[in-house]
């Protein structure tokens, strides 16, 4: 049996991207985005052993990787390939409650095939960012008995690859999704009933994110709710759910 350190090691597999954001606080171009970026940044405040597996193009600014490295995040697993980095553009409403996707270009991310080295395979905690459920399962099968496997998904995978997603969920400890995704996955409007159905798919815990209404944790027949923390100055909610997951 391998020894576990008191400081749990976390492996994050997902996207590292460039975002164009428009909203009430003005446009911002080519800012750091992607699920793995936000998860790793948040998790770095709780442990010194966070590693990222992702892919970027040759247009990706090195200073973003340097910023993650300065936080103690191991970015050696971020592969740089010839081509364009995954790019997302979106516009938020004035109250930041809704957003419109203006452009999505997968770039080199379209051929992303995560490969873990020996240290990454032995991570204590594994977080599967919002990527193809086939890739999520492949990552799990490369690991060596992690203490916890957490995952995120979205409407696109629920609607387009439900069978593959359900297969992946059998290997997941905790699923973190928003209320809309939970209802779609469970085919049930009531969130408590939806969570119960999702738990039967494999996870031992389900966290349902509800934006400014807080979050709900469903586990072992019980439910635990927490409110959202009111903030005075919110300029860009992009990555809020991923950051929450990193802290979790």
CSV table of C-alpha atoms in Angstrom, one decimal:
chain,number,residue,atom,x,y,z
A,1,UNK,CA,0.0,0.0,0.0
A,2,UNK,CA,1.4,3.4,-0.9
A,3,UNK,CA,2.0,6.0,1.8
A,4,UNK,CA,-0.3,9.0,1.9
A,5,UNK,CA,1.1,12.4,2.9
A,6,UNK,CA,-0.8,14.7,5.2
A,7,UNK,CA,-0.7,17.2,2.4
A,8,UNK,CA,-2.9,15.6,-0.2
A,9,UNK,CA,-1.7,15.6,-3.8
A,10,UNK,CA,-4.3,16.8,-6.4
A,11,UNK,CA,-4.3,15.9,-10.1
A,12,UNK,CA,-6.4,18.2,-12.3
A,13,UNK,CA,-7.1,17.2,-15.9
A,14,UNK,CA,-9.0,19.6,-18.1
A,15,UNK,CA,-8.7,22.6,-20.3
A,16,UNK,CA,-6.3,25.5,-20.2
A,17,UNK,CA,-7.7,28.2,-22.5
A,18,UNK,CA,-7.7,31.8,-23.7
A,19,UNK,CA,-11.0,33.7,-23.2
A,20,UNK,CA,-12.5,36.8,-24.7
A,21,UNK,CA,-14.9,38.3,-22.1
A,22,UNK,CA,-17.3,41.1,-22.7
A,23,UNK,CA,-19.7,42.5,-20.1
A,24,UNK,CA,-20.6,45.6,-18.0
A,25,UNK,CA,-17.0,46.1,-17.0
A,26,UNK,CA,-15.7,46.3,-20.6
A,27,UNK,CA,-14.1,43.8,-23.0
A,28,UNK,CA,-11.0,41.7,-22.0
A,29,UNK,CA,-9.2,39.7,-24.7
A,30,UNK,CA,-7.0,36.6,-24.3
A,31,UNK,CA,-7.3,36.2,-20.6
A,32,UNK,CA,-6.5,32.9,-18.9
A,33,UNK,CA,-9.4,30.5,-18.9
A,34,UNK,CA,-10.2,26.8,-18.9
A,35,UNK,CA,-11.5,24.5,-16.2
A,36,UNK,CA,-8.0,23.2,-15.2
A,37,UNK,CA,-6.7,26.7,-14.7
A,38,UNK,CA,-9.4,27.8,-12.3
A,39,UNK,CA,-9.5,24.5,-10.4
A,40,UNK,CA,-5.8,24.4,-9.9
A,41,UNK,CA,-5.5,28.0,-8.9
A,42,UNK,CA,-8.2,27.6,-6.2
A,43,UNK,CA,-6.8,24.3,-5.0
A,44,UNK,CA,-3.3,25.7,-4.6
A,45,UNK,CA,-4.5,27.7,-1.6
A,46,UNK,CA,-5.1,24.5,0.3
A,47,UNK,CA,-2.3,22.2,-0.7
A,48,UNK,CA,1.2,22.5,-2.1
A,49,UNK,CA,0.8,19.5,-4.4
A,50,UNK,CA,-1.3,20.4,-7.4
A,51,UNK,CA,-0.5,19.2,-10.9
A,52,UNK,CA,-2.2,19.9,-14.1
A,53,UNK,CA,-2.5,17.8,-17.3
A,54,UNK,CA,-3.7,19.8,-20.3
A,55,UNK,CA,-2.7,21.0,-23.7
A,56,UNK,CA,-2.1,24.5,-25.2
A,57,UNK,CA,-1.1,25.8,-28.6
A,58,UNK,CA,2.1,27.6,-29.6
A,59,UNK,CA,0.1,30.9,-29.2
A,60,UNK,CA,-0.4,30.5,-25.5
A,61,UNK,CA,1.4,33.1,-23.4
A,62,UNK,CA,4.1,31.6,-21.2
A,63,UNK,CA,3.4,34.1,-18.4
A,64,UNK,CA,0.1,32.4,-17.6
A,65,UNK,CA,1.9,29.2,-16.9
A,66,UNK,CA,4.5,31.1,-14.9
A,67,UNK,CA,1.7,32.6,-12.8
A,68,UNK,CA,0.4,29.1,-12.0
A,69,UNK,CA,3.9,27.9,-11.3
A,70,UNK,CA,4.4,30.8,-8.8
A,71,UNK,CA,1.4,29.5,-6.9
A,72,UNK,CA,3.0,26.1,-6.6
A,73,UNK,CA,1.0,24.4,-9.3
A,74,UNK,CA,3.0,21.8,-11.2
A,75,UNK,CA,2.5,22.7,-14.9
A,76,UNK,CA,5.0,20.1,-16.3
A,77,UNK,CA,2.0,18.2,-17.6
A,78,UNK,CA,0.7,21.0,-19.7
A,79,UNK,CA,1.8,20.0,-23.2
A,80,UNK,CA,2.5,22.7,-25.8
A,81,UNK,CA,1.6,21.7,-29.4
A,82,UNK,CA,1.8,23.5,-32.8
A,83,UNK,CA,-1.6,25.2,-33.4
A,84,UNK,CA,-4.1,27.4,-31.7
A,85,UNK,CA,-5.0,27.2,-28.0
A,86,UNK,CA,-8.6,26.4,-27.1
A,87,UNK,CA,-10.4,29.7,-27.3
A,88,UNK,CA,-13.8,30.8,-25.9
A,89,UNK,CA,-15.6,34.1,-26.3
A,90,UNK,CA,-18.6,35.1,-24.4
A,91,UNK,CA,-20.7,38.1,-23.3
A,92,UNK,CA,-22.4,38.6,-20.0
A,93,UNK,CA,-25.6,40.5,-19.2
A,94,UNK,CA,-25.4,43.7,-17.2
A,95,UNK,CA,-26.4,41.8,-14.0
A,96,UNK,CA,-23.9,39.0,-14.8
A,97,UNK,CA,-26.6,36.3,-14.4
A,98,UNK,CA,-26.7,35.2,-18.0
A,99,UNK,CA,-24.1,34.8,-20.7
A,100,UNK,CA,-24.0,34.2,-24.4
A,101,UNK,CA,-21.3,32.2,-26.1
A,102,UNK,CA,-20.0,34.1,-29.1
A,103,UNK,CA,-17.3,31.8,-30.3
A,104,UNK,CA,-15.7,28.5,-29.5
A,105,UNK,CA,-12.5,27.2,-31.2
A,106,UNK,CA,-11.2,23.9,-29.8
A,107,UNK,CA,-7.8,24.2,-31.5
A,108,UNK,CA,-5.3,21.7,-30.2
A,109,UNK,CA,-7.7,20.7,-27.5
A,110,UNK,CA,-9.7,18.7,-30.1
A,111,UNK,CA,-6.9,16.1,-30.2
A,112,UNK,CA,-6.3,16.2,-26.4
A,113,UNK,CA,-5.4,12.7,-25.1
A,114,UNK,CA,-4.3,12.9,-21.4
A,115,UNK,CA,-1.3,10.8,-20.5
A,116,UNK,CA,-0.2,10.6,-16.9
A,117,UNK,CA,3.3,10.1,-15.6
A,118,UNK,CA,4.1,7.8,-12.6
A,119,UNK,CA,3.7,10.6,-10.0
A,120,UNK,CA,0.4,11.8,-11.5
A,121,UNK,CA,-1.0,8.2,-11.5
A,122,UNK,CA,-0.4,8.1,-7.7
A,123,UNK,CA,-2.3,11.4,-6.9
A,124,UNK,CA,-4.4,11.2,-3.7
A,125,UNK,CA,-7.3,13.3,-5.2
A,126,UNK,CA,-8.2,13.5,-8.9
A,127,UNK,CA,-10.4,16.1,-10.4
A,128,UNK,CA,-11.8,15.6,-13.9
A,129,UNK,CA,-12.6,18.9,-15.5
A,130,UNK,CA,-15.4,19.4,-18.0
A,131,UNK,CA,-14.0,17.3,-20.9
A,132,UNK,CA,-15.3,14.3,-23.0
A,133,UNK,CA,-16.5,11.6,-20.6
A,134,UNK,CA,-14.5,9.1,-22.6
A,135,UNK,CA,-11.3,11.0,-21.7
A,136,UNK,CA,-12.5,11.3,-18.1
A,137,UNK,CA,-12.8,7.5,-17.8
A,138,UNK,CA,-9.4,7.0,-19.5
A,139,UNK,CA,-7.8,9.2,-16.9
A,140,UNK,CA,-9.4,7.3,-14.0
A,141,UNK,CA,-8.2,4.0,-15.5
A,142,UNK,CA,-4.6,5.4,-15.5
A,143,UNK,CA,-4.7,6.3,-11.8
A,144,UNK,CA,-3.7,4.0,-8.9
A,145,UNK,CA,-6.4,3.9,-6.2
A,146,UNK,CA,-7.0,7.6,-5.5
A,147,UNK,CA,-8.8,8.5,-2.3
A,148,UNK,CA,-11.4,10.5,-4.2
A,149,UNK,CA,-12.3,11.1,-7.9
A,150,UNK,CA,-14.4,14.2,-8.5
A,151,UNK,CA,-15.8,15.3,-11.8
A,152,UNK,CA,-17.7,18.0,-13.6
A,153,UNK,CA,-19.7,17.8,-16.8
A,154,UNK,CA,-22.1,19.9,-18.8
A,155,UNK,CA,-25.2,19.9,-21.0
A,156,UNK,CA,-23.3,19.1,-24.2
A,157,UNK,CA,-22.0,15.8,-22.8
A,158,UNK,CA,-25.2,14.9,-21.0
A,159,UNK,CA,-27.2,15.3,-24.3
A,160,UNK,CA,-24.6,14.0,-26.7
A,161,UNK,CA,-22.7,11.3,-24.8
A,162,UNK,CA,-25.1,10.1,-22.0
A,163,UNK,CA,-24.1,6.5,-22.3
A,164,UNK,CA,-20.4,7.3,-22.0
A,165,UNK,CA,-21.0,9.7,-19.2
A,166,UNK,CA,-23.0,7.1,-17.2
A,167,UNK,CA,-20.2,4.7,-17.6
A,168,UNK,CA,-17.7,7.3,-16.3
A,169,UNK,CA,-20.0,8.1,-13.3
A,170,UNK,CA,-19.7,4.6,-12.0
A,171,UNK,CA,-16.0,5.4,-11.3
A,172,UNK,CA,-16.6,8.8,-9.8
A,173,UNK,CA,-16.8,9.6,-6.1
A,174,UNK,CA,-18.2,13.1,-6.3
A,175,UNK,CA,-20.0,14.8,-9.1
A,176,UNK,CA,-20.2,18.6,-9.1
A,177,UNK,CA,-22.8,20.2,-11.5
A,178,UNK,CA,-25.2,23.1,-11.6
A,179,UNK,CA,-29.0,22.8,-11.1
A,180,UNK,CA,-29.8,22.9,-14.8
A,181,UNK,CA,-27.3,20.1,-15.5
A,182,UNK,CA,-28.6,18.0,-12.6
A,183,UNK,CA,-32.2,18.2,-13.9
A,184,UNK,CA,-31.1,17.2,-17.4
A,185,UNK,CA,-29.0,14.3,-16.3
A,186,UNK,CA,-31.6,12.9,-13.9
A,187,UNK,CA,-34.6,13.9,-16.1
A,188,UNK,CA,-36.2,15.2,-13.0
A,189,UNK,CA,-37.1,18.8,-12.1
A,190,UNK,CA,-37.1,18.5,-8.3
A,191,UNK,CA,-33.4,18.8,-7.2
A,192,UNK,CA,-33.7,16.4,-4.2
A,193,UNK,CA,-35.2,13.7,-6.4
A,194,UNK,CA,-32.7,14.5,-9.2
A,195,UNK,CA,-29.8,14.1,-6.8
A,196,UNK,CA,-31.1,10.7,-5.6
A,197,UNK,CA,-31.3,9.5,-9.2
A,198,UNK,CA,-27.7,10.6,-9.9
A,199,UNK,CA,-26.4,8.9,-6.7
A,200,UNK,CA,-27.8,5.6,-8.1
A,201,UNK,CA,-25.6,6.1,-11.2
A,202,UNK,CA,-22.5,5.6,-9.1
A,203,UNK,CA,-21.2,8.7,-7.2
A,204,UNK,CA,-21.3,8.6,-3.4
A,205,UNK,CA,-21.8,12.4,-3.3
A,206,UNK,CA,-23.4,15.0,-5.6
A,207,UNK,CA,-22.8,18.7,-5.3
A,208,UNK,CA,-25.4,20.9,-7.0
A,209,UNK,CA,-24.2,24.5,-7.7
A,210,UNK,CA,-26.9,27.1,-7.7
A,211,UNK,CA,-25.1,30.3,-8.4
A,212,UNK,CA,-26.1,33.1,-6.0
A,213,UNK,CA,-28.5,30.7,-4.3
A,214,UNK,CA,-25.5,28.7,-2.9
A,215,UNK,CA,-24.9,25.0,-3.2
A,216,UNK,CA,-26.3,21.7,-2.0
A,217,UNK,CA,-24.4,18.6,-1.0
A,218,UNK,CA,-26.2,15.2,-1.2
A,219,UNK,CA,-24.6,12.2,0.5
A,220,UNK,CA,-25.8,9.1,2.3
A,221,UNK,CA,-29.5,10.1,2.2
A,222,UNK,CA,-28.8,13.5,3.7
A,223,UNK,CA,-28.5,17.0,2.3
A,224,UNK,CA,-26.4,19.9,3.4
A,225,UNK,CA,-26.9,23.4,2.0
A,226,UNK,CA,-24.6,26.5,2.1
A,227,UNK,CA,-25.4,30.0,1.0
A,228,UNK,CA,-23.4,32.0,-1.5
A,229,UNK,CA,-21.2,34.8,-0.1
A,230,UNK,CA,-22.3,38.2,-1.2
A,231,UNK,CA,-19.6,40.2,-2.8
A,232,UNK,CA,-19.4,44.0,-3.4
A,233,UNK,CA,-17.5,43.9,-6.6
A,234,UNK,CA,-18.0,41.1,-9.2
A,235,UNK,CA,-16.4,41.8,-12.5
A,236,UNK,CA,-16.2,38.4,-14.2
A,237,UNK,CA,-17.9,35.2,-13.0
A,238,UNK,CA,-16.2,33.0,-15.6
A,239,UNK,CA,-14.7,30.0,-13.8
A,240,UNK,CA,-16.7,30.5,-10.6
A,241,UNK,CA,-17.9,26.9,-10.6
A,242,UNK,CA,-14.5,25.5,-11.3
A,243,UNK,CA,-13.0,27.7,-8.6
A,244,UNK,CA,-15.6,26.4,-6.2
A,245,UNK,CA,-14.7,22.9,-7.2
A,246,UNK,CA,-11.0,23.6,-6.6
A,247,UNK,CA,-11.8,24.8,-3.1
A,248,UNK,CA,-14.0,21.8,-2.5
